[in-house]
CSV table of C-alpha atoms in Angstrom, one decimal:
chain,number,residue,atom,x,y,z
A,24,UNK,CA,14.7,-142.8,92.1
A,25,UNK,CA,15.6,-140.0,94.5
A,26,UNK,CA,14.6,-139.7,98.3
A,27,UNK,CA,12.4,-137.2,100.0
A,28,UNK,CA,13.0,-137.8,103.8
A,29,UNK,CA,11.4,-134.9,106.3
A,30,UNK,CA,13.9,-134.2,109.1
A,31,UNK,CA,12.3,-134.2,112.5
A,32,UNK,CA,11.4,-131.2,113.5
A,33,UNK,CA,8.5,-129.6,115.6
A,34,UNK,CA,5.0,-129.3,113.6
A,35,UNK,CA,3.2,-126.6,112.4
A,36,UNK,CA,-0.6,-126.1,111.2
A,37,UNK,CA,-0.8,-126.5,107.6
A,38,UNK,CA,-3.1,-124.8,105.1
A,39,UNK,CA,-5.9,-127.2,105.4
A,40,UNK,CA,-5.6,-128.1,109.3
A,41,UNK,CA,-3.0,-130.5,108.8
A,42,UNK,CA,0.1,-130.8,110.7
A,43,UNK,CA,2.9,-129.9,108.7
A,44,UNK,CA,7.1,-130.8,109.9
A,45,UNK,CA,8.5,-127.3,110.0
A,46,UNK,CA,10.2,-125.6,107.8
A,47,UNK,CA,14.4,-126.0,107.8
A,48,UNK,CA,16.1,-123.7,109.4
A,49,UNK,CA,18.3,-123.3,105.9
A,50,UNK,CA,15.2,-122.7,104.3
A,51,UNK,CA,14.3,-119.9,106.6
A,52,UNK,CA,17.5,-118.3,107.1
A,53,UNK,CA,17.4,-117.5,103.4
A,54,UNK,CA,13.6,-117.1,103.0
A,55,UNK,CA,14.5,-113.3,103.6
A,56,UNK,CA,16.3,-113.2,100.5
A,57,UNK,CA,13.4,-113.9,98.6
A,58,UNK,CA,10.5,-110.6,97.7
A,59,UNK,CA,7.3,-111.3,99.1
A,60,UNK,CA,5.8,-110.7,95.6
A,61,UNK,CA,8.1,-113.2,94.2
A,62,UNK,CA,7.6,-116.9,92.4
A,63,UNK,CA,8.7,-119.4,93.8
A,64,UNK,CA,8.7,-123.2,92.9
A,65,UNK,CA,9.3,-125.4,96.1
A,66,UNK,CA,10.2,-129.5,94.0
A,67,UNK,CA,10.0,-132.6,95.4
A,68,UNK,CA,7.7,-130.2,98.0
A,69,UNK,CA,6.2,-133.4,100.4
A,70,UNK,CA,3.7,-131.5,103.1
A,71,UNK,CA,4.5,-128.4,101.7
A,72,UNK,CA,6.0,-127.0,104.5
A,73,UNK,CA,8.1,-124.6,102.5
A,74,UNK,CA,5.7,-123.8,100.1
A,75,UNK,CA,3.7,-122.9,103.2
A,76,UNK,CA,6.5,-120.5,104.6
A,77,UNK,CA,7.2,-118.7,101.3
A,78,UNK,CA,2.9,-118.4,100.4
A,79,UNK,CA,2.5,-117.2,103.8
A,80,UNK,CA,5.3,-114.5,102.8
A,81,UNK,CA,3.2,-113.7,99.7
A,82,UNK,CA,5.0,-115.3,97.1
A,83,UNK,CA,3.1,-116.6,94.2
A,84,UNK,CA,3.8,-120.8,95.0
A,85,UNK,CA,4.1,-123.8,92.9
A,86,UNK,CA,4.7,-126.8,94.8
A,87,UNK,CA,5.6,-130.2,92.8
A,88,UNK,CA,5.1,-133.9,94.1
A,89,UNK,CA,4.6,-137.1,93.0
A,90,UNK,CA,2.0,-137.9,95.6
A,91,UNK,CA,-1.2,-136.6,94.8
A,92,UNK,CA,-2.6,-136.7,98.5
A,93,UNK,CA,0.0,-134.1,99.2
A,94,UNK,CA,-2.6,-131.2,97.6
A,95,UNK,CA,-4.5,-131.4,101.0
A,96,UNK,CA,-1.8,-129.7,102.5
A,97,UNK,CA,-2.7,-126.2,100.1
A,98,UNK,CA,-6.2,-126.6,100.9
A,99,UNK,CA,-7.3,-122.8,101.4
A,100,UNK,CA,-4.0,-122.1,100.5
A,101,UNK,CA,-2.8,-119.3,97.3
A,102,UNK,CA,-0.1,-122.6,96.6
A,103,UNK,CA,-0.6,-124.2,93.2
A,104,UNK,CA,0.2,-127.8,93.5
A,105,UNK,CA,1.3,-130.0,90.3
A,106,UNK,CA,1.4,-133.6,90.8
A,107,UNK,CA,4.1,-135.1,88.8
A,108,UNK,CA,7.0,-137.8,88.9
A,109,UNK,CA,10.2,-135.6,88.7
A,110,UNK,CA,12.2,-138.7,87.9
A,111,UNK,CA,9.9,-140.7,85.3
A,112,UNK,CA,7.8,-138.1,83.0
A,113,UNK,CA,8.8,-134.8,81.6
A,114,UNK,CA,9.7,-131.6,83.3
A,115,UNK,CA,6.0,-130.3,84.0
A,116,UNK,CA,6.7,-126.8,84.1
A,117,UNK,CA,7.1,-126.1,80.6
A,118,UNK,CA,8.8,-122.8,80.0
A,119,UNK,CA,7.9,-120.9,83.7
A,120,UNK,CA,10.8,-118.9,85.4
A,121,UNK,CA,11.0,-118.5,88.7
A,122,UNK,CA,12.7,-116.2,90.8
A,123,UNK,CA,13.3,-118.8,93.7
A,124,UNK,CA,13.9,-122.6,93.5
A,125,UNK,CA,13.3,-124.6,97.1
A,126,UNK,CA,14.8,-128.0,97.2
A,127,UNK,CA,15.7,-129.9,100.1
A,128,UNK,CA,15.9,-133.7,101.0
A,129,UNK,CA,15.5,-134.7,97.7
A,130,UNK,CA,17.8,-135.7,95.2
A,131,UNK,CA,17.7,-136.5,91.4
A,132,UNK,CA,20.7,-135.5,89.3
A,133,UNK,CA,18.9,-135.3,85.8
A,134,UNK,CA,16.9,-132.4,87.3
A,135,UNK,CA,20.0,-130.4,87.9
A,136,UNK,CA,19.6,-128.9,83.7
A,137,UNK,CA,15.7,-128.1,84.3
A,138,UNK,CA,16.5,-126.3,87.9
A,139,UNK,CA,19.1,-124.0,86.0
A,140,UNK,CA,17.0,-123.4,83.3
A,141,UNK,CA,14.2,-122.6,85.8
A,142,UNK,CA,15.8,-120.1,87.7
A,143,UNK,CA,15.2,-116.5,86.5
A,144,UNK,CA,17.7,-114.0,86.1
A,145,UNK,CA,18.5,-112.7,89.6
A,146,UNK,CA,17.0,-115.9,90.9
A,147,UNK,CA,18.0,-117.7,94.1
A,148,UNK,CA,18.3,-121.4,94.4
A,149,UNK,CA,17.9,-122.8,98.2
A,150,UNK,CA,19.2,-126.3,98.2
A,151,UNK,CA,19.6,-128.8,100.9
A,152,UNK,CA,19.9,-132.6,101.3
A,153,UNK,CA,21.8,-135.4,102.5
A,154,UNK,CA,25.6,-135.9,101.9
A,155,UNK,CA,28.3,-138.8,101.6
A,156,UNK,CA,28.7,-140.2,105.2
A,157,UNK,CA,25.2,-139.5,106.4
A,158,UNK,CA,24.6,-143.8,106.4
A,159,UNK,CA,26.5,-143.4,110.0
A,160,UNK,CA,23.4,-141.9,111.1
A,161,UNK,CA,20.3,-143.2,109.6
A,162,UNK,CA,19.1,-143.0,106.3
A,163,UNK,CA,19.5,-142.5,103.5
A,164,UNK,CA,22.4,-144.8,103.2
A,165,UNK,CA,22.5,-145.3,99.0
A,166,UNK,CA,25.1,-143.4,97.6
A,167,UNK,CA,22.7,-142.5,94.9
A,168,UNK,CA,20.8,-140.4,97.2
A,169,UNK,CA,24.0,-138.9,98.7
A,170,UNK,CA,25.4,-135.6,97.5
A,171,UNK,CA,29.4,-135.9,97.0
A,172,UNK,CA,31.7,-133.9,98.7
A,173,UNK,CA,31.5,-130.7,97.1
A,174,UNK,CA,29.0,-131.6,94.5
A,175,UNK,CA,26.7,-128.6,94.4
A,176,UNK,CA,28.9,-126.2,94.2
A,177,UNK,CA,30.6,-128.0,91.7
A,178,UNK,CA,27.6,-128.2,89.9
A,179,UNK,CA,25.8,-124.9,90.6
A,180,UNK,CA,29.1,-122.7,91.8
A,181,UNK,CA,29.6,-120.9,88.2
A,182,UNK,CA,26.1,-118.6,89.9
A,183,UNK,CA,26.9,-116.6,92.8
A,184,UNK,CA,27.7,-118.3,95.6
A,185,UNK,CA,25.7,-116.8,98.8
A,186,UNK,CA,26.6,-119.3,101.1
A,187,UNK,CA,27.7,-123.0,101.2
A,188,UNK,CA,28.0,-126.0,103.6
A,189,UNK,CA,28.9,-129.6,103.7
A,190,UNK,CA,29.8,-131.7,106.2
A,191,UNK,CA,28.2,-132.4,109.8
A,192,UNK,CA,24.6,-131.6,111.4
A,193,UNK,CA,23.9,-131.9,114.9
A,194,UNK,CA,19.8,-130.5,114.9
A,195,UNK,CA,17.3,-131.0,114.5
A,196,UNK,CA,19.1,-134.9,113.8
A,197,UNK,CA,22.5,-136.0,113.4
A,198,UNK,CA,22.9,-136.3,109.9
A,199,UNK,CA,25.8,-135.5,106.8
A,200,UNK,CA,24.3,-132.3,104.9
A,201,UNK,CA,25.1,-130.1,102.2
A,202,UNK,CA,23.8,-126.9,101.5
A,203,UNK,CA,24.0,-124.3,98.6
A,204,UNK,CA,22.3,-120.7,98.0
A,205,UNK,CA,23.0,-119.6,94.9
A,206,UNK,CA,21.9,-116.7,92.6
A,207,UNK,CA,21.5,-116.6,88.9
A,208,UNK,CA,24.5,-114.3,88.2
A,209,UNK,CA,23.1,-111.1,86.2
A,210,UNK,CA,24.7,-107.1,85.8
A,211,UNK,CA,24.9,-106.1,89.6
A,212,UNK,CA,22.9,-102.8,88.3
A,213,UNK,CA,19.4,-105.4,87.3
A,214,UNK,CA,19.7,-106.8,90.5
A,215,UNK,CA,17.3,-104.8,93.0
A,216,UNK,CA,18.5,-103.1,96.2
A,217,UNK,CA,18.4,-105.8,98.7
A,218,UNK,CA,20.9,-107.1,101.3
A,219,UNK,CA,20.7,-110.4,99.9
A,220,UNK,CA,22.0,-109.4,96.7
A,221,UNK,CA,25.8,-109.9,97.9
């Protein structure tokens, strides 16, 4: 079973009222990087706070969870939200491309395959969660749930690599981290004039 764990950070108002934990700052560093007419598949989304961020940039959202209560969240929201277990049933997206992948605090190997195959041409993968050494500051402390040294760009580093970080975080908690942006390596002359093309 993987782990979904919210970092504390300052709320926001959520699609249907509720109060939603901010977006990361990873995630919104590289939410620039991203068109606003884009698709965009937030997993393992929770309260949907960056599913909120990229709808509310005009991206055409699908947020997956395995709690169904989360759907509250896109209330009067454009987000599409598909409840399913990520770790015990079948991928539930089929065949769909997308040209942006959201992960963070969440962890479960297997999924690594169905997140390449995923990813469009051109696509970016933003990816953040917990790393080896983080049970010195709270959890999660299973190994299991802990990225290893290294570990996604081992795993995703044959894409070009964007930017890439691994070790300690100070805000908004003390906590072990790694972080990946990636893009689906394609001709430099498909890819569309944007600074975040690199």
């Amino acid at each position: 079973m993987g782990t979904h764990l919210p970092l504390d950070t300052p709320d926001y108002q959520g699609g249907g009222g509720a109060r939603v934990v901010a977006p990361s700052p990873w995630v919104e560093r590289w939410a620039a990087c991203v068109a606003s007419s884009d698709r965009v598949l937030d997993l393992a989304c929770g309260g949907g706070r960056h599913a909120l961020l990229f709808a509310a940039r005009g991206c055409k959202v699908t947020a997956v969870d395995r709690d169904p209560t989360f759907v509250e969240a896109f209330a009067n929201t454009s987000v599409r939200f598909v409840a399913a277990d990520l770790e015990n049933s079948a991928w539930p997206l089929s065949d769909a491309r997308y040209d942006a992948i959201v992960v963070t605090q969440y962890l479960h190997r297997p999924l690594f395959p169905m997140m390449r195959s995923a990813l469009a041409e051109g696509g970016l993968l933003i990816y953040e969660t917990f790393a080896a050494g983080n049970a010195a500051f709270g959890r999660p402390t299973n190994p299991d749930f802990l990225l290893n040294p290294r570990e996604l760009l081992d795993e995703f580093g044959d894409m070009r690599v964007i930017a890439f970080e691994d070790g300690f975080t100070a805000q908004p908690k003390p906590a072990m981290v790694q972080r990946i942006v990636v893009r689906n390596t394609v001709p430099r002359s498909v890819l569309p004039s944007h600074p975040c093309t690199l």
